[in-house]
Tab-separated table of C-alpha atoms in Angstrom:
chain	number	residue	atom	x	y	z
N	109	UNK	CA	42.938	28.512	171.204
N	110	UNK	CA	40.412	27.189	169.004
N	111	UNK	CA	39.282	24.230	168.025
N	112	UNK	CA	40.960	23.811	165.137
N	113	UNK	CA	44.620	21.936	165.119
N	114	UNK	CA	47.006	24.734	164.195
N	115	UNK	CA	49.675	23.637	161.826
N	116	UNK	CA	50.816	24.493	158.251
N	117	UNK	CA	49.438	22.366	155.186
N	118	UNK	CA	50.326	23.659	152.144
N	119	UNK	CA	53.143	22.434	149.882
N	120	UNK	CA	56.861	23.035	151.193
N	121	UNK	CA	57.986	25.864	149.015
N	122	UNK	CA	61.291	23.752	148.015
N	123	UNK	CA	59.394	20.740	147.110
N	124	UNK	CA	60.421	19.244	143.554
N	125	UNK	CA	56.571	18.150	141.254
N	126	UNK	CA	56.269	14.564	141.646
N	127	UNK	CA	56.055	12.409	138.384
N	128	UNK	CA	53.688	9.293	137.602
N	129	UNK	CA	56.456	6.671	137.607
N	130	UNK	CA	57.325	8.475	141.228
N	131	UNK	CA	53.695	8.652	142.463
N	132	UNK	CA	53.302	4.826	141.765
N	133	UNK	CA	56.333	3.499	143.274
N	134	UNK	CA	55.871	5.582	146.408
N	135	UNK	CA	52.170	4.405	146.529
N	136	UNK	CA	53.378	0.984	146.372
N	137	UNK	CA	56.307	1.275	148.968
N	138	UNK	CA	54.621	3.142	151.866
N	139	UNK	CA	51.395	2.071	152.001
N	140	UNK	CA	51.918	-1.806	152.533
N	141	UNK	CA	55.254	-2.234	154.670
N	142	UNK	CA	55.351	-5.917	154.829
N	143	UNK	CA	56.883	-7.435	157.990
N	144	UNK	CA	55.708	-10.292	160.644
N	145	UNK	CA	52.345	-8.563	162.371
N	146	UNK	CA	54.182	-7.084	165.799
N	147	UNK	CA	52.540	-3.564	166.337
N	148	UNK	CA	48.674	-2.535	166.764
N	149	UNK	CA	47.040	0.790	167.462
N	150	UNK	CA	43.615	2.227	167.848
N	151	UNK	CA	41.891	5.371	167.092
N	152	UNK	CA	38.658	6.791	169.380
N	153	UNK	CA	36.236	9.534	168.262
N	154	UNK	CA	34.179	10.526	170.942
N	155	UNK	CA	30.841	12.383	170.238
N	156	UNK	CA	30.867	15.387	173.296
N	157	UNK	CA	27.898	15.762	175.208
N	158	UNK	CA	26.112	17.744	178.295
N	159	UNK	CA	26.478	15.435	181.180
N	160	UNK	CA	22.659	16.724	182.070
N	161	UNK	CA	21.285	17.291	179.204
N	162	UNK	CA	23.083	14.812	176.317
N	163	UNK	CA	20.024	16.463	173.574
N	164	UNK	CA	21.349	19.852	174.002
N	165	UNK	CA	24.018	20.909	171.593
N	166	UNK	CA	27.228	22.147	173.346
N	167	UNK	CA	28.071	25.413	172.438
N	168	UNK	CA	31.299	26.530	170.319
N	169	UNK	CA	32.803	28.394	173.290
N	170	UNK	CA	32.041	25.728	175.983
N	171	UNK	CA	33.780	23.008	173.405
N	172	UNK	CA	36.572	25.428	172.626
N	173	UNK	CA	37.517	25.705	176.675
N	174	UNK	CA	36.960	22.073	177.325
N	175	UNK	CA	39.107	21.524	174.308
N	176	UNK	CA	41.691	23.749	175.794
N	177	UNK	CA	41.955	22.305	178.985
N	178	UNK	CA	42.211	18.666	177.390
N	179	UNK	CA	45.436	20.225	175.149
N	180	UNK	CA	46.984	21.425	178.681
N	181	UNK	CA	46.536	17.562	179.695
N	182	UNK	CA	49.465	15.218	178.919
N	183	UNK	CA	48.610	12.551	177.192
N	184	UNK	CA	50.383	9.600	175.393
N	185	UNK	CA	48.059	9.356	172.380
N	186	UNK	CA	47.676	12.286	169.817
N	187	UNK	CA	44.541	14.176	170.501
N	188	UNK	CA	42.633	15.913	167.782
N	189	UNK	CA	39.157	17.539	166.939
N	190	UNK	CA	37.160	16.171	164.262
N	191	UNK	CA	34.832	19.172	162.240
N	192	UNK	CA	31.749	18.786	165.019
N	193	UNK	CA	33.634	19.110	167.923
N	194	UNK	CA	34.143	15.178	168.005
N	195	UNK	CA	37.194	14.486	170.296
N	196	UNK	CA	39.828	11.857	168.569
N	197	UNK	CA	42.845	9.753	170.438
N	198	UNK	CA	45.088	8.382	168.427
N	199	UNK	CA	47.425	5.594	170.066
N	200	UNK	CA	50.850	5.159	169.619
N	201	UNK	CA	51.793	1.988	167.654
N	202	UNK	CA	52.073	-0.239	170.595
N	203	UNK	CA	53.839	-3.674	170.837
N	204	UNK	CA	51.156	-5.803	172.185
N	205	UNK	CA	47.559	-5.472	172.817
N	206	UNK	CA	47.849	-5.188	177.012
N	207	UNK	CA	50.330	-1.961	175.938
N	208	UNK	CA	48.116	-0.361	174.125
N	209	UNK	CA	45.202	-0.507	176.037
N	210	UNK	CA	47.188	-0.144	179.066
N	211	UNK	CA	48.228	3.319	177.491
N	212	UNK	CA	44.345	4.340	176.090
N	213	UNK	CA	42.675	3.409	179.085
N	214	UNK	CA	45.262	5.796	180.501
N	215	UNK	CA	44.596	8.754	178.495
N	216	UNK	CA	40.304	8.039	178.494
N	217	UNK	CA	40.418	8.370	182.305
N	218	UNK	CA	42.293	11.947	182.110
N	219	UNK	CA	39.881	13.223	179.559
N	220	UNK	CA	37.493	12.227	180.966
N	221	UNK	CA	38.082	13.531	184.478
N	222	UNK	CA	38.990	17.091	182.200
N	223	UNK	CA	35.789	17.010	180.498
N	224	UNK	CA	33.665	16.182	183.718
N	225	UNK	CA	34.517	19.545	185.110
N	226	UNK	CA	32.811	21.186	182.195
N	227	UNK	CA	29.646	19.051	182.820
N	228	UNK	CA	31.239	16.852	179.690
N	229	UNK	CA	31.244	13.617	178.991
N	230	UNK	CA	32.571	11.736	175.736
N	231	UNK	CA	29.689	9.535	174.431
N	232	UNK	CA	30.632	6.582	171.989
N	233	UNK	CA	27.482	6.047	169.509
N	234	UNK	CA	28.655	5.809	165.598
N	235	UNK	CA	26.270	8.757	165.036
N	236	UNK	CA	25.008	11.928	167.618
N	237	UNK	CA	21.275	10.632	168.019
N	238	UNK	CA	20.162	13.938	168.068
N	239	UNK	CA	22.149	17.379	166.714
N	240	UNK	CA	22.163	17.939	163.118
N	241	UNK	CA	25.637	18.368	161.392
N	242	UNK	CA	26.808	21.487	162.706
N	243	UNK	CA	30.638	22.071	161.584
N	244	UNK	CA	32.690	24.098	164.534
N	245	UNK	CA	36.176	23.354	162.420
N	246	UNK	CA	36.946	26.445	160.179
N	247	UNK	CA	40.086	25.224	158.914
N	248	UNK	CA	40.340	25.507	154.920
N	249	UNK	CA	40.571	22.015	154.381
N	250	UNK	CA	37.444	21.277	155.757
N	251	UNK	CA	35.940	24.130	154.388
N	252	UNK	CA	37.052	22.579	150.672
N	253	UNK	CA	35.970	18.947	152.133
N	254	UNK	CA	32.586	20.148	152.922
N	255	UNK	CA	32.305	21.617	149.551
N	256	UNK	CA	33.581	18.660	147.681
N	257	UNK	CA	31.741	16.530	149.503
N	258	UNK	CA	28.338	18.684	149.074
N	259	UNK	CA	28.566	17.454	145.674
N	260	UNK	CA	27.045	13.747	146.550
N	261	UNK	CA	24.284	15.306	148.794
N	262	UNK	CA	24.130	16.015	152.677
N	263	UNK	CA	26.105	12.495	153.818
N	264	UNK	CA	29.480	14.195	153.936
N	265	UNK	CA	28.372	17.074	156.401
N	266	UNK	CA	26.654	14.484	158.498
N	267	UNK	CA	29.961	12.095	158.202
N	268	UNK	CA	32.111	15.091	159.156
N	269	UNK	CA	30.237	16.626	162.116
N	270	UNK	CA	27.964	13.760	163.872
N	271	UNK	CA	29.847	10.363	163.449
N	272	UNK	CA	32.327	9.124	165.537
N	273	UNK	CA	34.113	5.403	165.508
N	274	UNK	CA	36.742	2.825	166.984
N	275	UNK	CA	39.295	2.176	164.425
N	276	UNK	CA	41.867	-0.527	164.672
N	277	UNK	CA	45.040	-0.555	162.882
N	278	UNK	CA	47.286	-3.673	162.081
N	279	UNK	CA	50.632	-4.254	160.454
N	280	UNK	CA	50.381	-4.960	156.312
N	281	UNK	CA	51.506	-8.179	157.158
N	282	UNK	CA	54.344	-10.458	155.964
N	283	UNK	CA	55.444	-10.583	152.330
N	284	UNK	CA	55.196	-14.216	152.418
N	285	UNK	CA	51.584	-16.100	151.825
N	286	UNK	CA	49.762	-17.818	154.962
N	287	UNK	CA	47.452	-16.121	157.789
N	288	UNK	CA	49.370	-13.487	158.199
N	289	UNK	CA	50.685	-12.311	154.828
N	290	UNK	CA	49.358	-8.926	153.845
N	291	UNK	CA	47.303	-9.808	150.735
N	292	UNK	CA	45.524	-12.380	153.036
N	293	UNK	CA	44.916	-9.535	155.570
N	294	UNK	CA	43.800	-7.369	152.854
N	295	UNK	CA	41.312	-9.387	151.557
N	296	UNK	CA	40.322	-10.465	155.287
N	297	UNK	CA	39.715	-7.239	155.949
N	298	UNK	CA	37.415	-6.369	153.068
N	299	UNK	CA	35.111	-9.703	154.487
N	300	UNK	CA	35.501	-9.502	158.200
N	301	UNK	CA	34.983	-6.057	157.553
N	302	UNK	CA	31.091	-6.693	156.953
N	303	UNK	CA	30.731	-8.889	160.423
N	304	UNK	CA	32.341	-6.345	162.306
N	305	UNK	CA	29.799	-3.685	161.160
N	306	UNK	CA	26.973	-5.651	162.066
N	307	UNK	CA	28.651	-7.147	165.665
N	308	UNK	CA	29.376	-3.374	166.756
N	309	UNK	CA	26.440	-1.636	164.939
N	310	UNK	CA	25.702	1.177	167.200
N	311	UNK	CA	23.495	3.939	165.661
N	312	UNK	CA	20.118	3.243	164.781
N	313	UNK	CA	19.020	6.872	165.149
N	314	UNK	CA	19.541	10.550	163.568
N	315	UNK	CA	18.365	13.602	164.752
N	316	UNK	CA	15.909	11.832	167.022
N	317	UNK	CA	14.542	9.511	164.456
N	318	UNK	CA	15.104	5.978	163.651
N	319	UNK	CA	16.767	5.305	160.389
N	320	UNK	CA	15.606	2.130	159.780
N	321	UNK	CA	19.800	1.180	159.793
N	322	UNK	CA	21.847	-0.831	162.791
N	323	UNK	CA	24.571	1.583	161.924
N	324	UNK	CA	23.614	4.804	160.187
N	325	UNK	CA	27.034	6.002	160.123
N	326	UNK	CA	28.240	3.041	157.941
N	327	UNK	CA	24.902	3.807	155.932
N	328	UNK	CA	26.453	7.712	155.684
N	329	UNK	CA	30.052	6.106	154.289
N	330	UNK	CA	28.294	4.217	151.791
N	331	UNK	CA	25.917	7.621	150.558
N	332	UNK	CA	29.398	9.677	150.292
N	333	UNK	CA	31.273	10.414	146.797
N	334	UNK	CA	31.906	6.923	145.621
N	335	UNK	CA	35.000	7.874	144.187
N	336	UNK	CA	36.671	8.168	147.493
N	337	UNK	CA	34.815	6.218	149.688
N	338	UNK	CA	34.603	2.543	148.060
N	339	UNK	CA	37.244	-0.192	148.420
N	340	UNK	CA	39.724	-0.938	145.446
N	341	UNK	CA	39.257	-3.729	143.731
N	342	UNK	CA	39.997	-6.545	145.947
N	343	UNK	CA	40.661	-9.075	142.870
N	344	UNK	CA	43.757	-7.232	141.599
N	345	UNK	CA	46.835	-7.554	143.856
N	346	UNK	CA	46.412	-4.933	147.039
N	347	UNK	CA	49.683	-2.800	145.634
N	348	UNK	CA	48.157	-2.657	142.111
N	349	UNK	CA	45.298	-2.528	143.348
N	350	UNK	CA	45.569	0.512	145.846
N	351	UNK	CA	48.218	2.593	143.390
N	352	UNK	CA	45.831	2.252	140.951
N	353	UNK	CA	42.702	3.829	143.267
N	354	UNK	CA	44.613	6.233	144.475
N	355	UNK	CA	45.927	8.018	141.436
N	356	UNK	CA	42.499	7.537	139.505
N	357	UNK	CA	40.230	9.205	142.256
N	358	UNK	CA	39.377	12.833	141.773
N	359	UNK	CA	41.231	15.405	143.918
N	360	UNK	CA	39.512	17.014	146.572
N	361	UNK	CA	41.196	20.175	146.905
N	362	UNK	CA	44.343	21.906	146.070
N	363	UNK	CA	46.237	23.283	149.021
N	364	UNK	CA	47.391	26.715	148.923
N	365	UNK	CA	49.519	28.173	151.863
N	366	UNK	CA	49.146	31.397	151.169
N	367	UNK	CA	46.040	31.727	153.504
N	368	UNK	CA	43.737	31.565	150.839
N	369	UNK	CA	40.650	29.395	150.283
N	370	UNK	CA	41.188	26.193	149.233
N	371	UNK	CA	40.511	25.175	145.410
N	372	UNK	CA	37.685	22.348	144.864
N	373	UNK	CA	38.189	21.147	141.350
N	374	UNK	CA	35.592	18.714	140.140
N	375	UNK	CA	36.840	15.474	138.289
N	376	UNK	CA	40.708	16.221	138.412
N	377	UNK	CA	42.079	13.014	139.444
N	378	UNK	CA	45.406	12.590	140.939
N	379	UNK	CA	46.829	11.094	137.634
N	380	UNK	CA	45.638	13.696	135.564
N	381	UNK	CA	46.805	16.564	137.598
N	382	UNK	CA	50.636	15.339	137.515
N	383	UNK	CA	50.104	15.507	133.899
N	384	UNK	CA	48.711	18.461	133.202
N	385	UNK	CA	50.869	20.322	135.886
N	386	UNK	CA	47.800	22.729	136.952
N	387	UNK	CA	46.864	24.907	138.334
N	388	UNK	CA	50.140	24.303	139.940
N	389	UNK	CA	52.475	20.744	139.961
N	390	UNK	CA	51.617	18.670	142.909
N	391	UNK	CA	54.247	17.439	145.142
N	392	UNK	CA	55.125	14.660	147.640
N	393	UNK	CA	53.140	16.335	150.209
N	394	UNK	CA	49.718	16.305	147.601
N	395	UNK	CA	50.371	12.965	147.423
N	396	UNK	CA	49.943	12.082	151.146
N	397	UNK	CA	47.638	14.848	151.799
N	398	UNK	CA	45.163	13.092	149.003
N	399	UNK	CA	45.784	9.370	150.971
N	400	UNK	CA	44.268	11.195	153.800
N	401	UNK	CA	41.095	12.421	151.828
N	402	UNK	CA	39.933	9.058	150.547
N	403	UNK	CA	37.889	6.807	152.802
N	404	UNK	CA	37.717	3.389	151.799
N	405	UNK	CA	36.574	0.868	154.959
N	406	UNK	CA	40.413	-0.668	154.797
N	407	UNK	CA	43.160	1.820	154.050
N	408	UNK	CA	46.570	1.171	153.866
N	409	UNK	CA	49.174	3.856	155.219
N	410	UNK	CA	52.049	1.747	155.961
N	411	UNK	CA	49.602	-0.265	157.977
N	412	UNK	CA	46.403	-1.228	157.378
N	413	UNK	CA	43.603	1.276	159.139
N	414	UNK	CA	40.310	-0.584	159.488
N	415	UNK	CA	38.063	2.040	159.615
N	416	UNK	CA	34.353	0.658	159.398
N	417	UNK	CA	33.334	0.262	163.342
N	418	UNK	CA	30.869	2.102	165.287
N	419	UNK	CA	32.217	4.049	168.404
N	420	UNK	CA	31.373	1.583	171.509
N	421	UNK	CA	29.136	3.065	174.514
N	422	UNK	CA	30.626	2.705	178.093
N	423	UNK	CA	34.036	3.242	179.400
N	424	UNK	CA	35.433	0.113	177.936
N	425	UNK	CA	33.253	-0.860	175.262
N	426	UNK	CA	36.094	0.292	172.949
N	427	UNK	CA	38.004	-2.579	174.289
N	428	UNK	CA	36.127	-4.994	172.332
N	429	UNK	CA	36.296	-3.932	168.932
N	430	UNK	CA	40.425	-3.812	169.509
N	431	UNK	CA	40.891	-7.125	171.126
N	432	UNK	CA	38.299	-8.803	168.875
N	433	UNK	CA	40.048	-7.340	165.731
N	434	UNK	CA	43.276	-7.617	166.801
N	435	UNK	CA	43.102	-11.250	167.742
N	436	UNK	CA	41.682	-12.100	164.360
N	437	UNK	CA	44.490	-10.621	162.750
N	438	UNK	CA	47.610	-11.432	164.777
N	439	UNK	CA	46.749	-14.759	166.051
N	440	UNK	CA	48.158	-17.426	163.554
N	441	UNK	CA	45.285	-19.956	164.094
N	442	UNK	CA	42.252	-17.356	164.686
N	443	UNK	CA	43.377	-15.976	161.455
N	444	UNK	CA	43.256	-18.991	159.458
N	445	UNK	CA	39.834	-19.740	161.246
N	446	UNK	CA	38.403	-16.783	160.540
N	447	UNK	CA	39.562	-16.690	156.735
N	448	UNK	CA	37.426	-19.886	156.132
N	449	UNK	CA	34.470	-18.545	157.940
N	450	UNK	CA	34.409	-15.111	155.783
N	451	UNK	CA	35.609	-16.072	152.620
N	452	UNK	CA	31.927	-17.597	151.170
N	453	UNK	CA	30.674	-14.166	152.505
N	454	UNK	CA	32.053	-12.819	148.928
N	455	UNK	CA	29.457	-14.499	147.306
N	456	UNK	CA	27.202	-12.616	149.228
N	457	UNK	CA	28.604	-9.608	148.416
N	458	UNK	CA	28.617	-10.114	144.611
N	459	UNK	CA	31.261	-7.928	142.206
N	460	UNK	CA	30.588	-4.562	143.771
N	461	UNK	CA	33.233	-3.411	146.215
N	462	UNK	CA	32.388	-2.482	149.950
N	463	UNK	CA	30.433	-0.776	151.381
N	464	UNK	CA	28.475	-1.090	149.149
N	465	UNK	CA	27.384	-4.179	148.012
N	466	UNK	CA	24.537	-6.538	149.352
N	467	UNK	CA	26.566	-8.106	152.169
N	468	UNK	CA	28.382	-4.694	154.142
N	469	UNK	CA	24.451	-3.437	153.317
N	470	UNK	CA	23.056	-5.873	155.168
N	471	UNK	CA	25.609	-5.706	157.862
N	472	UNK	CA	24.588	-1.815	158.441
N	473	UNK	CA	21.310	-2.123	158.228
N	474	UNK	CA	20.095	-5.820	160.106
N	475	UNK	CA	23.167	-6.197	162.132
N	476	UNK	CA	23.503	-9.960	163.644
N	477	UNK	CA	19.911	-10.091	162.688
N	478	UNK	CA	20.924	-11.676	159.368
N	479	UNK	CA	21.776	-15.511	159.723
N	480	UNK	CA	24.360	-15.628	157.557
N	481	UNK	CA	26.395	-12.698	159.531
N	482	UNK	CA	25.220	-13.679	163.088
N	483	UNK	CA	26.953	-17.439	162.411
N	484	UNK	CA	30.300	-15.936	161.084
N	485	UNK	CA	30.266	-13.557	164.252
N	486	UNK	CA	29.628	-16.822	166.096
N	487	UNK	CA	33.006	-18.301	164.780
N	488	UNK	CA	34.805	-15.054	165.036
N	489	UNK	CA	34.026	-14.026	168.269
N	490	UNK	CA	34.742	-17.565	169.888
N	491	UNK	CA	38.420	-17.645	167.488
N	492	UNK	CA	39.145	-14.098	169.227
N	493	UNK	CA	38.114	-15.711	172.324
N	494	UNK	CA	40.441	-18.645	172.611
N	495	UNK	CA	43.078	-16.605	171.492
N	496	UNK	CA	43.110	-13.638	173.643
N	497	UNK	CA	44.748	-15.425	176.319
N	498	UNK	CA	48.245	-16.683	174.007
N	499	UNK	CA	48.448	-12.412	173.036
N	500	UNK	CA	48.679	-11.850	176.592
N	501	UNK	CA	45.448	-10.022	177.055
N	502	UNK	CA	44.518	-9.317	180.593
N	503	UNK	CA	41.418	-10.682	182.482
N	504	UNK	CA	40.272	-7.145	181.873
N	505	UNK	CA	40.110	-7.652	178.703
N	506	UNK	CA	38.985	-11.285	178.051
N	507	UNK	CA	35.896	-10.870	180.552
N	508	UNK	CA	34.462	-7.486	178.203
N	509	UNK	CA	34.850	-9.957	175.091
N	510	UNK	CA	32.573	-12.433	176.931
N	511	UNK	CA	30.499	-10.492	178.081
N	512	UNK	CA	29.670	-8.531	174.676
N	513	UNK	CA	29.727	-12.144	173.459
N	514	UNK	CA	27.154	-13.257	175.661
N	515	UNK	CA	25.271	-9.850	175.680
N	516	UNK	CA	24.874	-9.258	171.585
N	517	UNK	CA	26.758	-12.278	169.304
N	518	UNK	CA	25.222	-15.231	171.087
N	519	UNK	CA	21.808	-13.576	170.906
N	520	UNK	CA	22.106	-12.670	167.261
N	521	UNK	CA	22.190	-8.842	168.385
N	522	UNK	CA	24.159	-5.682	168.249
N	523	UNK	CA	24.404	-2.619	170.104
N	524	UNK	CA	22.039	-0.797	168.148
N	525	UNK	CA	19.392	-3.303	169.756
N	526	UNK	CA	19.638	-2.108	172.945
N	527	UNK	CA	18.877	1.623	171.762
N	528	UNK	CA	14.991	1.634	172.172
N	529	UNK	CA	14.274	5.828	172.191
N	530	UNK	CA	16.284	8.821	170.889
N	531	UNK	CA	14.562	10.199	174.818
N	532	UNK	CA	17.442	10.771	176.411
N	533	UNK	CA	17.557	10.177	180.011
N	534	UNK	CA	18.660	12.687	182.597
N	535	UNK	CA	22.129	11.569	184.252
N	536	UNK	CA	22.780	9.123	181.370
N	537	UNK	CA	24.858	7.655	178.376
N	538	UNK	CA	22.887	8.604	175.386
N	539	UNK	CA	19.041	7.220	174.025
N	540	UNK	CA	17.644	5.077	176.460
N	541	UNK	CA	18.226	1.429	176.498
C-alpha cells in the first residue's frame, strides 16, 4: 500500500449544486457549534527520521513499509500521512484532558515501538532541519495543492513536505458572552495565538541553515497565498466573519472523480463559482472540501482547530502545548486571566490580521526574546498552571508544564534556543542542543 490515504474525493454523483443563501447558512451552522466547552482533541505531525543517521532522507520504499506496518497497528486516533512522509495522529474528541492524553500517549508508544524496528523514529521539530521539500504523496489533490500553491513561491512545497506541528482543538464555546463564549474564544485565540508561537517556537533551521526565525514553519504560513492562509477579520462577528472568508477566497482546485488531474483555476473564489455554475456546479462536498484547503492559524470546523504550534521534541513535549492550551481555554478563571493579559497585544499587532502582522512576526521570529511576549507567557503559563490541577490533569502532566516553565518561559526562552547546530548527533533527537 502506498503512502497515500486511499479513499474517493470527488463529488457524489447524486449531489444537488449548492446555492449562496445555502453556502452561507451552512458556513454559519457547522463551523461554530456553540455549547459549554466539554470536549478537547489534539493533532501530532511527526517529521520521520533514521534513528542513526536523522540527516539522511528516508527513502520512499522504507517510508511506504514503515507506513504499512503502522496501518496494521490498532490505534485509537486516526493516522494519516502528510505529502513528505510526515506521520499525523489525530485524537478522538475526548471528554477531559487526562482522556485524551491517556489515549495519545497510548497510540505514540505503539508507533513508536513500529517505527523503531525500521531504524525509525518520529522527530517533533516545526520544520525537518535538514531535507529539502521532497513530496512522496501522489494523490491529485496534492498534486493541484502544490500547483496552486506554487503560485506564491516555494513556501507551500516546504509547508507541505518538511513542517510538522501540535494542534489543539477546543469546543466553539457557549452562545452566551463571558470566558467561555465562542466569540471570546475566537478572538482569544487570534491573541494567545501569537504567545503560543513564540513559547513553543521550535525551528530555527532549514536545510542545515539558520533562518534567522524561532519558528520557520510559522515564518512558511505567513509566506503562503494570503488568500487562504490569513485570519478573517477578527472585528466583524466570527460567523460573519468566517462565512464571509470562506466564500470570498479563491478555489484551489476542482475535484474530478473521474481519475483525472485535478483543475487549478486561478482567482475563482468560492462565491463566484456557485454563480457562474462552471466548469461544473459545486456541491455540499466542494464546500467542505474548500474548508479543508484554507489555513488560517484558528479555524473553525464545528470546533475551533488552533493550528499555529510547533511540533514539541521528546516523548512528551507534546503534552505541553495541549495542557497549556487547553487550560487557557476551558478553565473559567485562567480564561478570564488570560483575556486581560492578551488583549493590549492587539495594539501590537496593528489592523493587519495574523500571521501576519508585527506581533505573530515577532512571535516567529524572537520567540520569548521579546518583552512584551515573554511577560504575557509569564501570566499564561502560571494561569495554566494553577489550573491544571481543578481539570483533573495528572502529576504527569502538571510536572512537564513546570518543567517547560522553568526550562524556557521563566528564562524568556523557547525551544528553538536550545537548537545550537543543524550537526546532527549520532544516536540522537535532531540538531544538537
Amino acid at each position: 500500500m502506498p503512502l497515500d490515504t486511499p479513499g474517493a474525493h470527488g463529488p457524489a454523483v447524486e449531489a444537488e449544486p449548492l446555492d449562496e443563501d445555502e453556502a452561507q447558512d451552512r458556513l454559519r451552522g457547522i463551523c461554530f457549534k456553540t455549547g459549554p466547552p466539554r470536549t478537547v482533541g489534539v493533532e501530532l505531525e511527526w517529521l520521520i527520521h533514521d534513528r542513526e543517521r536523522p540527516e539522511a532522507a528516508v527513502s520512499h520504499e522504507r517510508l511506504t513499509a514503515a507506513a504499512d506496518a503502522v496501518r496494521a497497528t490498532p490505534l485509537d486516533s486516526a493516522l494519516t500521512f502528510e505529502p513528505g512522509g510526515q506521520l499525523e495522529l489525530s485524537s478522538r474528541p475526548a471528554g477531559s484532558l487526562t482522556a485524551c492524553v491517556d489515549a495519545v500517549s497510548a497510540d505514540m508508544a505503539a508507533v513508536r515501538t513500529v517505527l523503531a524496528r525500521s531504524g525509525l523514529e518520529p522527530v517533533g521539530l516545526g520544520v525537518d532541519p535538514w531535507q529539502p521539500p521532497r513530496r512522496l504523496l501522489q494523490e491529485p489533490r496534492y498534486a493541484a495543492m502544490e500547483a496552486a500553491l506554487d503560485r506564491s513561491g516555494d513556501s507551500g512545497r516546504a509547508m507541505m513536505c518538511t513542517s510538522a506541528s501540535v494542534q489543539v482543538c477546543v469546543d466553539a464555546g457557549a452562545e452566551e458572552p463571558g470566558p467561555l463564549g465562542f466569540g471570546r474564544r475566537w478572538q482569544l485565540g487570534h491573541l494567545l495565538g501569537a504567545v503560543l508561537v513564540a513559547a513553543f517556537a521550535n525551528s530555527p533551521f532549514r536545510q542545515g541553515v539558520r533562518t534567522g526565525w524561532r519558528s520557520t514553519r510559522q515564518a512558511l504560513w505567513a509566506d503562503l497565498d494570503p488568500a487562504r492562509s490569513l485570519a478573517p477579520p477578527v472585528r466583524r462577528s466570527p460567523r460573519d466573519a468566517w462565512a464571509g472568508y470562506v466564500l470570498d477566497t479563491p478555489v484551489m482546485c476542482i475535484r474530478s472523480d473521474d481519475g483525472s488531474p485535478w483543475a487549478v483555476p486561478e482567482g475563482l473564489t468560492f462565491r463566484n463559482w456557485i454563480r457562474s455554475g462552471g466548469p461544473r456546479p459545486p456541491v455540499r462536498a466542494d464546500l467542505d472540501y474548500h474548508v479543508t484547503t484554507l489555513f488560517p492559524p484558528v479555524r473553525p470546523r464545528g470546533h475551533l482547530e488552533l493550528r499555529m504550534i510547533d511540533a514539541q521534541s521528546g516523548a512528551d513535549g507534546w503534552l505541553v502545548p495541549l495542557a497549556v492550551t487547553t487550560a487557557l481555554f476551558d478553565d473559567p478563571e485562567a480564561a478570564e486571566t488570560v483575556y486581560r493579559t492578551v488583549k493590549p497585544l492587539a495594539e501590537t499587532a496593528g489592523p493587519s490580521p495574523a500571521p501576519r502582522n508585527p506581533l505573530w512576526t515577532t512571535a516567529a521570529r524572537d520567540g520569548l526574546a521579546d518583552p512584551e511576549l515573554a511577560a504575557a507567557a509569564a501570566v499564561c503559563f502560571a494561569a495554566a498552571s494553577r489550573a491544571l490541577p481543578g481539570l483533573g490533569a495528572s502529576s504527569r502532566v502538571q510536572d512537564a508544564v513546570a518543567a517547560f516553565t522553568d526550562r524556557y518561559v521563566a528564562r524568556g526562552r523557547c525551544p528553538a534556543d536550545d537548537l545550537t547546530d543543524p550537526t546532527p548527533v549520532r544516536h540522537g533527537r535532531g540538531p544538537a542542543r
